[in-house]
Amino acid sequence: MSNPSNNENMTERVKKRKKAIVFKTYAPDEKTRGKVNLCLERARLVTESFKETEGEPMVLRRAKALAKVLEKMTIYIEDGELIIGNYASNPESFSFFPEVYSPWMENVFENEYRDMMDDEGRKEIKEIYEYWRKNCFGYKVEAVLPDKLKRFFAKDPMAIYPVQYCGSSGAPIPNYEKVFKVGLNGIIKEAKERLKAVMDPKAIESLDGQGLIDYEEQVHFLRAAIVTCRAVGAFSKRYADLARKMAKGEPESIRKKGLQKVADICAWVPANPCRTFHDAMQCFFLLHLVTHHIEYQHQGINVRFDQLMYPFYEKDLKEGLLTREDALELIELLWIKFEECGILRSPQYYTIGQGTTLFRGLNIGGLTDGGEYLCNEISFLVLEATKAVRTIEPSLSLRYHPKIPIELLYKSMDVIATGHGMPAIFNDPVIIPHLLNKGIHLKDALNYTLGCVTWFLPGKNLSGNTIRLVSRALNLAGCLELAFFQGRNKYTGQLEGLLTPDPATFTSIDDLMDAYLEQIRYFLDKLEVVDRFVNALYGKHFQLPFTSALLDGCIERAKDLTSWAEYSYPRAIVCGNTNVIDSLAATKKLVFDEKRITMGELIEALNTNWEGKESLRQQCINAPKWGNGDEYVDSIGQEFHRRTEEVFEEFTDIYGTQWTQGGSAAALYNVMSLRTGATPDGRKDKNLLSDAVLSPAQGRDKKGPTAVLGSTSRVDAINGFCHLLNQRFLPQFLRGELKKIFTDYIRTWSDLGHWHIQFNVVDSEILREAQENPDKYANLVVRVAGYSAFFVDLSEHTQEDIISRTSQCFA
Amino acid sequence: MKSQLDNSAKGTITNIQRFSLHDGPGIRTTVFLKGCPLKCPWCSNPETQAHYPEIMVFSSRCIGCQKCVEVCPNQAIKLVEGEVAGIDRDKCNRCYKCAEGCPSKTLDITGRVLTVAEVMNEVLQDKLFYINSNGGVTFSGGEPLAQYEFLLNLLKEAKTESLHTTLDTTGFISWELFQELLEYVDLILYDVKHLDPGPHLQWTGIDNHPILKNLKRIAATEKSKIWIRFAVIPGFNDTKKHIEDLKNFVAEVHPQKISLLPYHTWGLSKYEKLGALYQLQEVQPPREEEMAWIKGELADCGPEVEVGR
């Protein structure tokens, strides 16, 4: 969006840093946002290290590889930085991870990403791949996977239908609070004591065979944890030395003072306990950098930032070490650091318009474990920083509870109204019981965070989100399509799903629902096995000793996070839910209830993408649609959600936890849309599926935002996890006297038992798009004097008037 | 003295607008009743004027299937290049067959005949929103009083459900009937067009004596129930003299609030869809300064004045 930033709230230093951001994205078309490169340094060092440590225990090899990277990689401090750290040798580059399994990378540097490196680089990357072909984690999985299951283990992100690989997800979140308190030295001490206890000859005496095998794993893990903690401490000292050296060359200036300060801080944290707010901010970023961008690449930040940072802020303020403005500047600089970090994705990923987001959720508000609502000055500073710098990262989430102070809600709405889409709002009164229902202890449930839109438990070893090489995504609309074609892909004729009965023989909508459920059961059955393989093999081949050291329980158990779980949360990301609901409703109405068409005609229309059947398609479009509070379709929707969830619950992970539908697909629908043919809701081949699991299909909700909640509240949010809901509003609804009403709307959203809501405030660009594509925006309501109207029904003259008025709101 | 509640009573409505934010306090549902005795040429909801269901033509939706042409008994469908461009309203006998058979809703009926129970069923879906926002239900039009029995039953049913009720009206009705109904009304959005009987009759076709008299009667006892709505129509009611009169009137009536609605032409496309002629082609919306001036003048007499958009 082309909204101007709020320059008044940025210092010169912040403005300079913001200007210097290189967005880590790569679009093969004209949208390229400046040159980005691939830095081979990390891959080179990891490969060297692995060659050196051949024959040693894997967890130690991985620890040593990390240590080598941190010792040898190029580090730099840029002009104006007060929060320090980098993951590639220069600000224009991505780093990469050959030890994982990214088959799409093998040829991409000869083709789409050719410009990211020179001939020498291309030669080196080939050599690196040569080593990893049979040493990478993916190979180790494939080596033992039965042939029939191989297609369910992601190779090419576009290859599997309707199952889809969707990228690395978040790692467990470090217990930052603990590191702030004891420093990495404290953790090293703990690990040493634990090692001493494990290796106590008396304790060994009592071990049986399995006990001794575990013993070996424990010793290696603890040693690996110590190696990595020391390495990270030393890594920070490298920055201290560099800053000191740079400061020496500077004349007396603000810059010199800044460098001296940075040198002092980096020499102290993260090895030692944080003393100040600035210490905590630097420690936080460095740990994030190592756990999320160097040890392995993960999405997410996923902390309660106001809870984490406030004690330091309060103390510094009291002691006169910091002003509110200083704190705001540091937060803004931190946001910019997040914005700079990128993860290289497949070309397909960029072409579907994902942008640069890494879904790095950062939370404010919510209940504390004392039952009070968390709100402090940092909560407000976070909102102010986001409003001022307008970075994409971090993605802000507000934990809502009726106890929320109205000032925090108003402030959040001010940020939403700028068209930034943040913060997204999450509902404690539903999410906490949901987590309790999943077996999470109350104290941990109260402390949940959102990473993007999925929940996390900071400091806890939550499995289900570790590396995710397996394609745990399921396109439900694709499954319905397969039910219409007896498991065959209509384009290729190949049997992709299960051979279900001929729909022409169906006598009621229940038969169609059953065939659909059989299709998803077929895919989940395969995915379950692959997922178990992958999860079990992580613990042997893909340990994360540093991240483990920062989690509760790993050192105590002397186990890497990949070999156990405090909690687990297996799920497959789903999409197309609403298209299935609307399709079932249209089929029920036109084929079975009113008998206006036969099933054969409908199948024929779907098969030919409605060719010559526009009149039939219009009838399908005008059948009842989800999101209008219409009982006919809402009851179908409720049953659909319940029964789909029941099928998911038939499957379990290696920890015995039942699967659930993952409702957090933010952009998966884009890819899946291209792979899904016409559906009976009137959708044409490859047209967009609904944009979130609960949202009405684009343009199909015509009774406004209260009616939408009437439909969506029919879905059980305590048991299920189909929770994403996007609502589109014009800024006029969030300002002036309507502000209060908007908070009432949010309160009712909460009362009706929803999980999530996100407001996409419509700007003039979207209105222009609506003029071009009226079909997609048929539901866009605007307030016209004296009445409200659908934007697309207005005359061009009136539309122009509204566009100019909307632009004013953003000015 | 009171008639029994009859929720099988039927009326004609054009729209049930959920999430209405400008027709009274809080989040509301506005029910638009069809039919109006006034014929204001600036009306932005022309589909609410006639008391019977009408067909609106949304040409851009037409897929050219010509089912309408097949079913029309009077050849009233006007085609351009194979697609529906309009209806010859003189030939049309309002059998509605074309709209019933139209798969793409190019021909769409405005005005559904619903029972009180059916209307309330939809209104009550948002009850929790009303409770949380101090909102409720608003009956508007057209002129809701024109379907008196239906409206009375709707209001009674709303009160049985403890909803806050708002009536958006011109108050053109006998005092006796109005009085009986007011018992069930918490707030009136009272439309004042012009204080001078001459221009009022000339432009709306209706004498304003009963309108103003009713307003004064209500104000005598229940000022807090009244918000005056004044649509500012350039050249009709925005003269210095009339604003001065209005000021005196407001000082006398003393409503809780005044909403000024600047004249706009945003309803124009609806005229085309109804095949009706828009007569005020020449009138321009009032300038912001003019609205500010009127607002300032009226605010001098005490009540809260807002400019709606």
mmCIF file with all atom_site columns, C-alpha atoms in Angstrom, chain A residues 504-648:
data_model
loop_
_atom_site.group_PDB
_atom_site.id
_atom_site.type_symbol
_atom_site.label_atom_id
_atom_site.label_alt_id
_atom_site.label_comp_id
_atom_site.label_asym_id
_atom_site.label_entity_id
_atom_site.label_seq_id
_atom_site.pdbx_PDB_ins_code
_atom_site.Cartn_x
_atom_site.Cartn_y
_atom_site.Cartn_z
_atom_site.occupancy
_atom_site.B_iso_or_equiv
_atom_site.pdbx_formal_charge
_atom_site.auth_seq_id
_atom_site.auth_comp_id
_atom_site.auth_asym_id
_atom_site.auth_atom_id
_atom_site.pdbx_PDB_model_num
ATOM 1   C CA . ALA A 1 504 ? -24.720 -39.333 -10.740 1.00 0.00 ? 504 ALA A CA 1
ATOM 2   C CA . THR A 1 505 ? -26.025 -42.092 -8.468  1.00 0.00 ? 505 THR A CA 1
ATOM 3   C CA . PHE A 1 506 ? -26.257 -39.828 -5.435  1.00 0.00 ? 506 PHE A CA 1
ATOM 4   C CA . THR A 1 507 ? -29.737 -39.335 -4.030  1.00 0.00 ? 507 THR A CA 1
ATOM 5   C CA . SER A 1 508 ? -29.068 -36.695 -1.410  1.00 0.00 ? 508 SER A CA 1
ATOM 6   C CA . ILE A 1 509 ? -26.500 -34.141 -0.407  1.00 0.00 ? 509 ILE A CA 1
ATOM 7   C CA . ASP A 1 510 ? -25.344 -36.544 2.318   1.00 0.00 ? 510 ASP A CA 1
ATOM 8   C CA . ASP A 1 511 ? -23.939 -38.852 -0.358  1.00 0.00 ? 511 ASP A CA 1
ATOM 9   C CA . LEU A 1 512 ? -21.835 -36.017 -1.741  1.00 0.00 ? 512 LEU A CA 1
ATOM 10  C CA . MET A 1 513 ? -20.674 -35.019 1.735   1.00 0.00 ? 513 MET A CA 1
ATOM 11  C CA . ASP A 1 514 ? -19.671 -38.635 2.407   1.00 0.00 ? 514 ASP A CA 1
ATOM 12  C CA . ALA A 1 515 ? -17.679 -38.888 -0.822  1.00 0.00 ? 515 ALA A CA 1
ATOM 13  C CA . TYR A 1 516 ? -15.894 -35.642 0.030   1.00 0.00 ? 516 TYR A CA 1
ATOM 14  C CA . LEU A 1 517 ? -15.061 -36.913 3.527   1.00 0.00 ? 517 LEU A CA 1
ATOM 15  C CA . GLU A 1 518 ? -13.696 -40.141 2.002   1.00 0.00 ? 518 GLU A CA 1
ATOM 16  C CA . GLN A 1 519 ? -11.355 -38.088 -0.169  1.00 0.00 ? 519 GLN A CA 1
ATOM 17  C CA . ILE A 1 520 ? -9.921  -36.125 2.762   1.00 0.00 ? 520 ILE A CA 1
ATOM 18  C CA . ARG A 1 521 ? -9.621  -39.328 4.801   1.00 0.00 ? 521 ARG A CA 1
ATOM 19  C CA . TYR A 1 522 ? -7.601  -40.872 1.958   1.00 0.00 ? 522 TYR A CA 1
ATOM 20  C CA . PHE A 1 523 ? -5.090  -38.014 1.940   1.00 0.00 ? 523 PHE A CA 1
ATOM 21  C CA . LEU A 1 524 ? -4.852  -37.678 5.718   1.00 0.00 ? 524 LEU A CA 1
ATOM 22  C CA . ASP A 1 525 ? -4.135  -41.389 5.990   1.00 0.00 ? 525 ASP A CA 1
ATOM 23  C CA . LYS A 1 526 ? -1.061  -40.953 3.793   1.00 0.00 ? 526 LYS A CA 1
ATOM 24  C CA . LEU A 1 527 ? 0.006   -37.704 5.377   1.00 0.00 ? 527 LEU A CA 1
ATOM 25  C CA . GLU A 1 528 ? -0.192  -39.199 8.834   1.00 0.00 ? 528 GLU A CA 1
ATOM 26  C CA . VAL A 1 529 ? 2.377   -41.871 8.010   1.00 0.00 ? 529 VAL A CA 1
ATOM 27  C CA . VAL A 1 530 ? 4.770   -39.469 6.313   1.00 0.00 ? 530 VAL A CA 1
ATOM 28  C CA . ASP A 1 531 ? 4.446   -37.034 9.182   1.00 0.00 ? 531 ASP A CA 1
ATOM 29  C CA . ARG A 1 532 ? 5.318   -39.787 11.681  1.00 0.00 ? 532 ARG A CA 1
ATOM 30  C CA . PHE A 1 533 ? 8.406   -40.731 9.696   1.00 0.00 ? 533 PHE A CA 1
ATOM 31  C CA . VAL A 1 534 ? 9.618   -37.176 9.486   1.00 0.00 ? 534 VAL A CA 1
ATOM 32  C CA . ASN A 1 535 ? 8.968   -36.422 13.125  1.00 0.00 ? 535 ASN A CA 1
ATOM 33  C CA . ALA A 1 536 ? 10.774  -39.538 14.307  1.00 0.00 ? 536 ALA A CA 1
ATOM 34  C CA . LEU A 1 537 ? 13.777  -38.856 12.089  1.00 0.00 ? 537 LEU A CA 1
ATOM 35  C CA . TYR A 1 538 ? 14.214  -35.257 13.219  1.00 0.00 ? 538 TYR A CA 1
ATOM 36  C CA . GLY A 1 539 ? 15.505  -36.476 16.551  1.00 0.00 ? 539 GLY A CA 1
ATOM 37  C CA . LYS A 1 540 ? 18.239  -38.511 14.867  1.00 0.00 ? 540 LYS A CA 1
ATOM 38  C CA . HIS A 1 541 ? 19.300  -36.223 12.050  1.00 0.00 ? 541 HIS A CA 1
ATOM 39  C CA . PHE A 1 542 ? 18.125  -32.679 12.552  1.00 0.00 ? 542 PHE A CA 1
ATOM 40  C CA . GLN A 1 543 ? 18.738  -31.586 16.114  1.00 0.00 ? 543 GLN A CA 1
ATOM 41  C CA . LEU A 1 544 ? 18.606  -27.924 17.083  1.00 0.00 ? 544 LEU A CA 1
ATOM 42  C CA . PRO A 1 545 ? 20.859  -27.864 20.160  1.00 0.00 ? 545 PRO A CA 1
ATOM 43  C CA . PHE A 1 546 ? 21.008  -24.101 20.614  1.00 0.00 ? 546 PHE A CA 1
ATOM 44  C CA . THR A 1 547 ? 17.262  -23.536 20.376  1.00 0.00 ? 547 THR A CA 1
ATOM 45  C CA . SER A 1 548 ? 16.827  -26.545 22.664  1.00 0.00 ? 548 SER A CA 1
ATOM 46  C CA . ALA A 1 549 ? 19.083  -25.017 25.302  1.00 0.00 ? 549 ALA A CA 1
ATOM 47  C CA . LEU A 1 550 ? 16.767  -22.000 25.460  1.00 0.00 ? 550 LEU A CA 1
ATOM 48  C CA . LEU A 1 551 ? 13.611  -24.062 26.014  1.00 0.00 ? 551 LEU A CA 1
ATOM 49  C CA . ASP A 1 552 ? 12.139  -25.278 29.274  1.00 0.00 ? 552 ASP A CA 1
ATOM 50  C CA . GLY A 1 553 ? 12.858  -28.927 29.934  1.00 0.00 ? 553 GLY A CA 1
ATOM 51  C CA . CYS A 1 554 ? 15.476  -29.797 27.305  1.00 0.00 ? 554 CYS A CA 1
ATOM 52  C CA . ILE A 1 555 ? 18.480  -29.466 29.603  1.00 0.00 ? 555 ILE A CA 1
ATOM 53  C CA . GLU A 1 556 ? 16.552  -30.998 32.488  1.00 0.00 ? 556 GLU A CA 1
ATOM 54  C CA . ARG A 1 557 ? 15.748  -34.036 30.348  1.00 0.00 ? 557 ARG A CA 1
ATOM 55  C CA . ALA A 1 558 ? 19.094  -33.833 28.568  1.00 0.00 ? 558 ALA A CA 1
ATOM 56  C CA . LYS A 1 559 ? 17.193  -34.168 25.298  1.00 0.00 ? 559 LYS A CA 1
ATOM 57  C CA . ASP A 1 560 ? 17.154  -32.142 22.120  1.00 0.00 ? 560 ASP A CA 1
ATOM 58  C CA . LEU A 1 561 ? 13.802  -30.540 21.307  1.00 0.00 ? 561 LEU A CA 1
ATOM 59  C CA . THR A 1 562 ? 13.440  -32.770 18.259  1.00 0.00 ? 562 THR A CA 1
ATOM 60  C CA . SER A 1 563 ? 13.330  -35.985 20.343  1.00 0.00 ? 563 SER A CA 1
ATOM 61  C CA . TRP A 1 564 ? 10.505  -35.124 22.706  1.00 0.00 ? 564 TRP A CA 1
ATOM 62  C CA . ALA A 1 565 ? 7.585   -32.772 23.105  1.00 0.00 ? 565 ALA A CA 1
ATOM 63  C CA . GLU A 1 566 ? 6.026   -31.086 26.061  1.00 0.00 ? 566 GLU A CA 1
ATOM 64  C CA . TYR A 1 567 ? 2.981   -30.463 23.916  1.00 0.00 ? 567 TYR A CA 1
ATOM 65  C CA . SER A 1 568 ? 2.223   -31.364 20.353  1.00 0.00 ? 568 SER A CA 1
ATOM 66  C CA . TYR A 1 569 ? -0.154  -29.944 17.860  1.00 0.00 ? 569 TYR A CA 1
ATOM 67  C CA . PRO A 1 570 ? -0.358  -31.932 14.631  1.00 0.00 ? 570 PRO A CA 1
ATOM 68  C CA . ARG A 1 571 ? -2.422  -30.402 11.901  1.00 0.00 ? 571 ARG A CA 1
ATOM 69  C CA . ALA A 1 572 ? -2.784  -29.974 8.205   1.00 0.00 ? 572 ALA A CA 1
ATOM 70  C CA . ILE A 1 573 ? -3.355  -26.496 6.936   1.00 0.00 ? 573 ILE A CA 1
ATOM 71  C CA . VAL A 1 574 ? -6.644  -26.368 5.065   1.00 0.00 ? 574 VAL A CA 1
ATOM 72  C CA . CYS A 1 575 ? -8.192  -24.039 2.552   1.00 0.00 ? 575 CYS A CA 1
ATOM 73  C CA . GLY A 1 576 ? -11.273 -23.774 0.392   1.00 0.00 ? 576 GLY A CA 1
ATOM 74  C CA . ASN A 1 577 ? -13.660 -24.494 3.283   1.00 0.00 ? 577 ASN A CA 1
ATOM 75  C CA . THR A 1 578 ? -16.170 -21.867 2.323   1.00 0.00 ? 578 THR A CA 1
ATOM 76  C CA . ASN A 1 579 ? -16.180 -22.905 -1.323  1.00 0.00 ? 579 ASN A CA 1
ATOM 77  C CA . VAL A 1 580 ? -17.094 -26.426 -0.232  1.00 0.00 ? 580 VAL A CA 1
ATOM 78  C CA . ILE A 1 581 ? -19.922 -25.106 1.966   1.00 0.00 ? 581 ILE A CA 1
ATOM 79  C CA . ASP A 1 582 ? -21.326 -22.900 -0.804  1.00 0.00 ? 582 ASP A CA 1
ATOM 80  C CA . SER A 1 583 ? -20.941 -25.737 -3.300  1.00 0.00 ? 583 SER A CA 1
ATOM 81  C CA . LEU A 1 584 ? -22.808 -28.183 -1.088  1.00 0.00 ? 584 LEU A CA 1
ATOM 82  C CA . ALA A 1 585 ? -25.579 -25.617 -0.575  1.00 0.00 ? 585 ALA A CA 1
ATOM 83  C CA . ALA A 1 586 ? -25.926 -24.887 -4.301  1.00 0.00 ? 586 ALA A CA 1
ATOM 84  C CA . THR A 1 587 ? -25.944 -28.599 -5.150  1.00 0.00 ? 587 THR A CA 1
ATOM 85  C CA . LYS A 1 588 ? -28.505 -29.367 -2.458  1.00 0.00 ? 588 LYS A CA 1
ATOM 86  C CA . LYS A 1 589 ? -30.793 -26.577 -3.585  1.00 0.00 ? 589 LYS A CA 1
ATOM 87  C CA . LEU A 1 590 ? -30.606 -26.944 -7.354  1.00 0.00 ? 590 LEU A CA 1
ATOM 88  C CA . VAL A 1 591 ? -30.142 -30.719 -7.698  1.00 0.00 ? 591 VAL A CA 1
ATOM 89  C CA . PHE A 1 592 ? -31.843 -32.332 -4.725  1.00 0.00 ? 592 PHE A CA 1
ATOM 90  C CA . ASP A 1 593 ? -34.385 -29.839 -3.304  1.00 0.00 ? 593 ASP A CA 1
ATOM 91  C CA . GLU A 1 594 ? -35.693 -27.923 -6.301  1.00 0.00 ? 594 GLU A CA 1
ATOM 92  C CA . LYS A 1 595 ? -34.560 -30.490 -8.897  1.00 0.00 ? 595 LYS A CA 1
ATOM 93  C CA . ARG A 1 596 ? -33.909 -27.715 -11.416 1.00 0.00 ? 596 ARG A CA 1
ATOM 94  C CA . ILE A 1 597 ? -30.888 -29.525 -12.792 1.00 0.00 ? 597 ILE A CA 1
ATOM 95  C CA . THR A 1 598 ? -29.537 -33.062 -12.688 1.00 0.00 ? 598 THR A CA 1
ATOM 96  C CA . MET A 1 599 ? -26.281 -34.116 -11.119 1.00 0.00 ? 599 MET A CA 1
ATOM 97  C CA . GLY A 1 600 ? -25.110 -35.137 -14.596 1.00 0.00 ? 600 GLY A CA 1
ATOM 98  C CA . GLU A 1 601 ? -25.635 -31.612 -15.893 1.00 0.00 ? 601 GLU A CA 1
ATOM 99  C CA . LEU A 1 602 ? -23.751 -30.169 -12.964 1.00 0.00 ? 602 LEU A CA 1
ATOM 100 C CA . ILE A 1 603 ? -20.780 -32.518 -13.430 1.00 0.00 ? 603 ILE A CA 1
ATOM 101 C CA . GLU A 1 604 ? -20.725 -31.711 -17.130 1.00 0.00 ? 604 GLU A CA 1
ATOM 102 C CA . ALA A 1 605 ? -20.738 -27.977 -16.347 1.00 0.00 ? 605 ALA A CA 1
ATOM 103 C CA . LEU A 1 606 ? -17.856 -28.379 -13.894 1.00 0.00 ? 606 LEU A CA 1
ATOM 104 C CA . ASN A 1 607 ? -15.918 -30.528 -16.312 1.00 0.00 ? 607 ASN A CA 1
ATOM 105 C CA . THR A 1 608 ? -16.177 -27.945 -19.079 1.00 0.00 ? 608 THR A CA 1
ATOM 106 C CA . ASN A 1 609 ? -15.675 -24.937 -16.817 1.00 0.00 ? 609 ASN A CA 1
ATOM 107 C CA . TRP A 1 610 ? -19.304 -23.822 -17.372 1.00 0.00 ? 610 TRP A CA 1
ATOM 108 C CA . GLU A 1 611 ? -18.767 -23.622 -21.125 1.00 0.00 ? 611 GLU A CA 1
ATOM 109 C CA . GLY A 1 612 ? -22.146 -22.638 -22.573 1.00 0.00 ? 612 GLY A CA 1
ATOM 110 C CA . LYS A 1 613 ? -23.760 -22.998 -19.143 1.00 0.00 ? 613 LYS A CA 1
ATOM 111 C CA . GLU A 1 614 ? -23.693 -19.409 -17.952 1.00 0.00 ? 614 GLU A CA 1
ATOM 112 C CA . SER A 1 615 ? -27.337 -19.508 -16.965 1.00 0.00 ? 615 SER A CA 1
ATOM 113 C CA . LEU A 1 616 ? -26.696 -22.555 -14.758 1.00 0.00 ? 616 LEU A CA 1
ATOM 114 C CA . ARG A 1 617 ? -23.646 -20.857 -13.293 1.00 0.00 ? 617 ARG A CA 1
ATOM 115 C CA . GLN A 1 618 ? -25.724 -17.793 -12.415 1.00 0.00 ? 618 GLN A CA 1
ATOM 116 C CA . GLN A 1 619 ? -28.228 -19.987 -10.612 1.00 0.00 ? 619 GLN A CA 1
ATOM 117 C CA . CYS A 1 620 ? -25.345 -21.495 -8.636  1.00 0.00 ? 620 CYS A CA 1
ATOM 118 C CA . ILE A 1 621 ? -24.000 -18.045 -7.809  1.00 0.00 ? 621 ILE A CA 1
ATOM 119 C CA . ASN A 1 622 ? -27.404 -16.904 -6.622  1.00 0.00 ? 622 ASN A CA 1
ATOM 120 C CA . ALA A 1 623 ? -27.929 -19.945 -4.367  1.00 0.00 ? 623 ALA A CA 1
ATOM 121 C CA . PRO A 1 624 ? -27.575 -19.280 -0.606  1.00 0.00 ? 624 PRO A CA 1
ATOM 122 C CA . LYS A 1 625 ? -24.058 -18.353 0.425   1.00 0.00 ? 625 LYS A CA 1
ATOM 123 C CA . TRP A 1 626 ? -22.092 -18.585 3.663   1.00 0.00 ? 626 TRP A CA 1
ATOM 124 C CA . GLY A 1 627 ? -21.698 -15.274 5.464   1.00 0.00 ? 627 GLY A CA 1
ATOM 125 C CA . ASN A 1 628 ? -25.251 -13.965 5.247   1.00 0.00 ? 628 ASN A CA 1
ATOM 126 C CA . GLY A 1 629 ? -26.731 -15.532 8.362   1.00 0.00 ? 629 GLY A CA 1
ATOM 127 C CA . ASP A 1 630 ? -28.856 -17.750 6.087   1.00 0.00 ? 630 ASP A CA 1
ATOM 128 C CA . GLU A 1 631 ? -29.989 -20.879 7.908   1.00 0.00 ? 631 GLU A CA 1
ATOM 129 C CA . TYR A 1 632 ? -30.146 -22.979 4.721   1.00 0.00 ? 632 TYR A CA 1
ATOM 130 C CA . VAL A 1 633 ? -26.438 -22.728 4.073   1.00 0.00 ? 633 VAL A CA 1
ATOM 131 C CA . ASP A 1 634 ? -25.242 -22.030 7.624   1.00 0.00 ? 634 ASP A CA 1
ATOM 132 C CA . SER A 1 635 ? -26.542 -25.361 8.894   1.00 0.00 ? 635 SER A CA 1
ATOM 133 C CA . ILE A 1 636 ? -24.684 -27.086 6.053   1.00 0.00 ? 636 ILE A CA 1
ATOM 134 C CA . GLY A 1 637 ? -21.582 -25.096 6.982   1.00 0.00 ? 637 GLY A CA 1
ATOM 135 C CA . GLN A 1 638 ? -21.843 -26.113 10.598  1.00 0.00 ? 638 GLN A CA 1
ATOM 136 C CA . GLU A 1 639 ? -22.157 -29.797 9.695   1.00 0.00 ? 639 GLU A CA 1
ATOM 137 C CA . PHE A 1 640 ? -19.344 -29.538 7.167   1.00 0.00 ? 640 PHE A CA 1
ATOM 138 C CA . HIS A 1 641 ? -16.960 -28.027 9.712   1.00 0.00 ? 641 HIS A CA 1
ATOM 139 C CA . ARG A 1 642 ? -17.893 -30.559 12.394  1.00 0.00 ? 642 ARG A CA 1
ATOM 140 C CA . ARG A 1 643 ? -17.618 -33.628 10.194  1.00 0.00 ? 643 ARG A CA 1
ATOM 141 C CA . THR A 1 644 ? -14.383 -32.514 8.550   1.00 0.00 ? 644 THR A CA 1
ATOM 142 C CA . GLU A 1 645 ? -12.856 -31.979 11.988  1.00 0.00 ? 645 GLU A CA 1
ATOM 143 C CA . GLU A 1 646 ? -14.045 -35.447 13.062  1.00 0.00 ? 646 GLU A CA 1
ATOM 144 C CA . VAL A 1 647 ? -12.164 -37.038 10.188  1.00 0.00 ? 647 VAL A CA 1
ATOM 145 C CA . PHE A 1 648 ? -8.993  -35.152 11.152  1.00 0.00 ? 648 PHE A CA 1
#
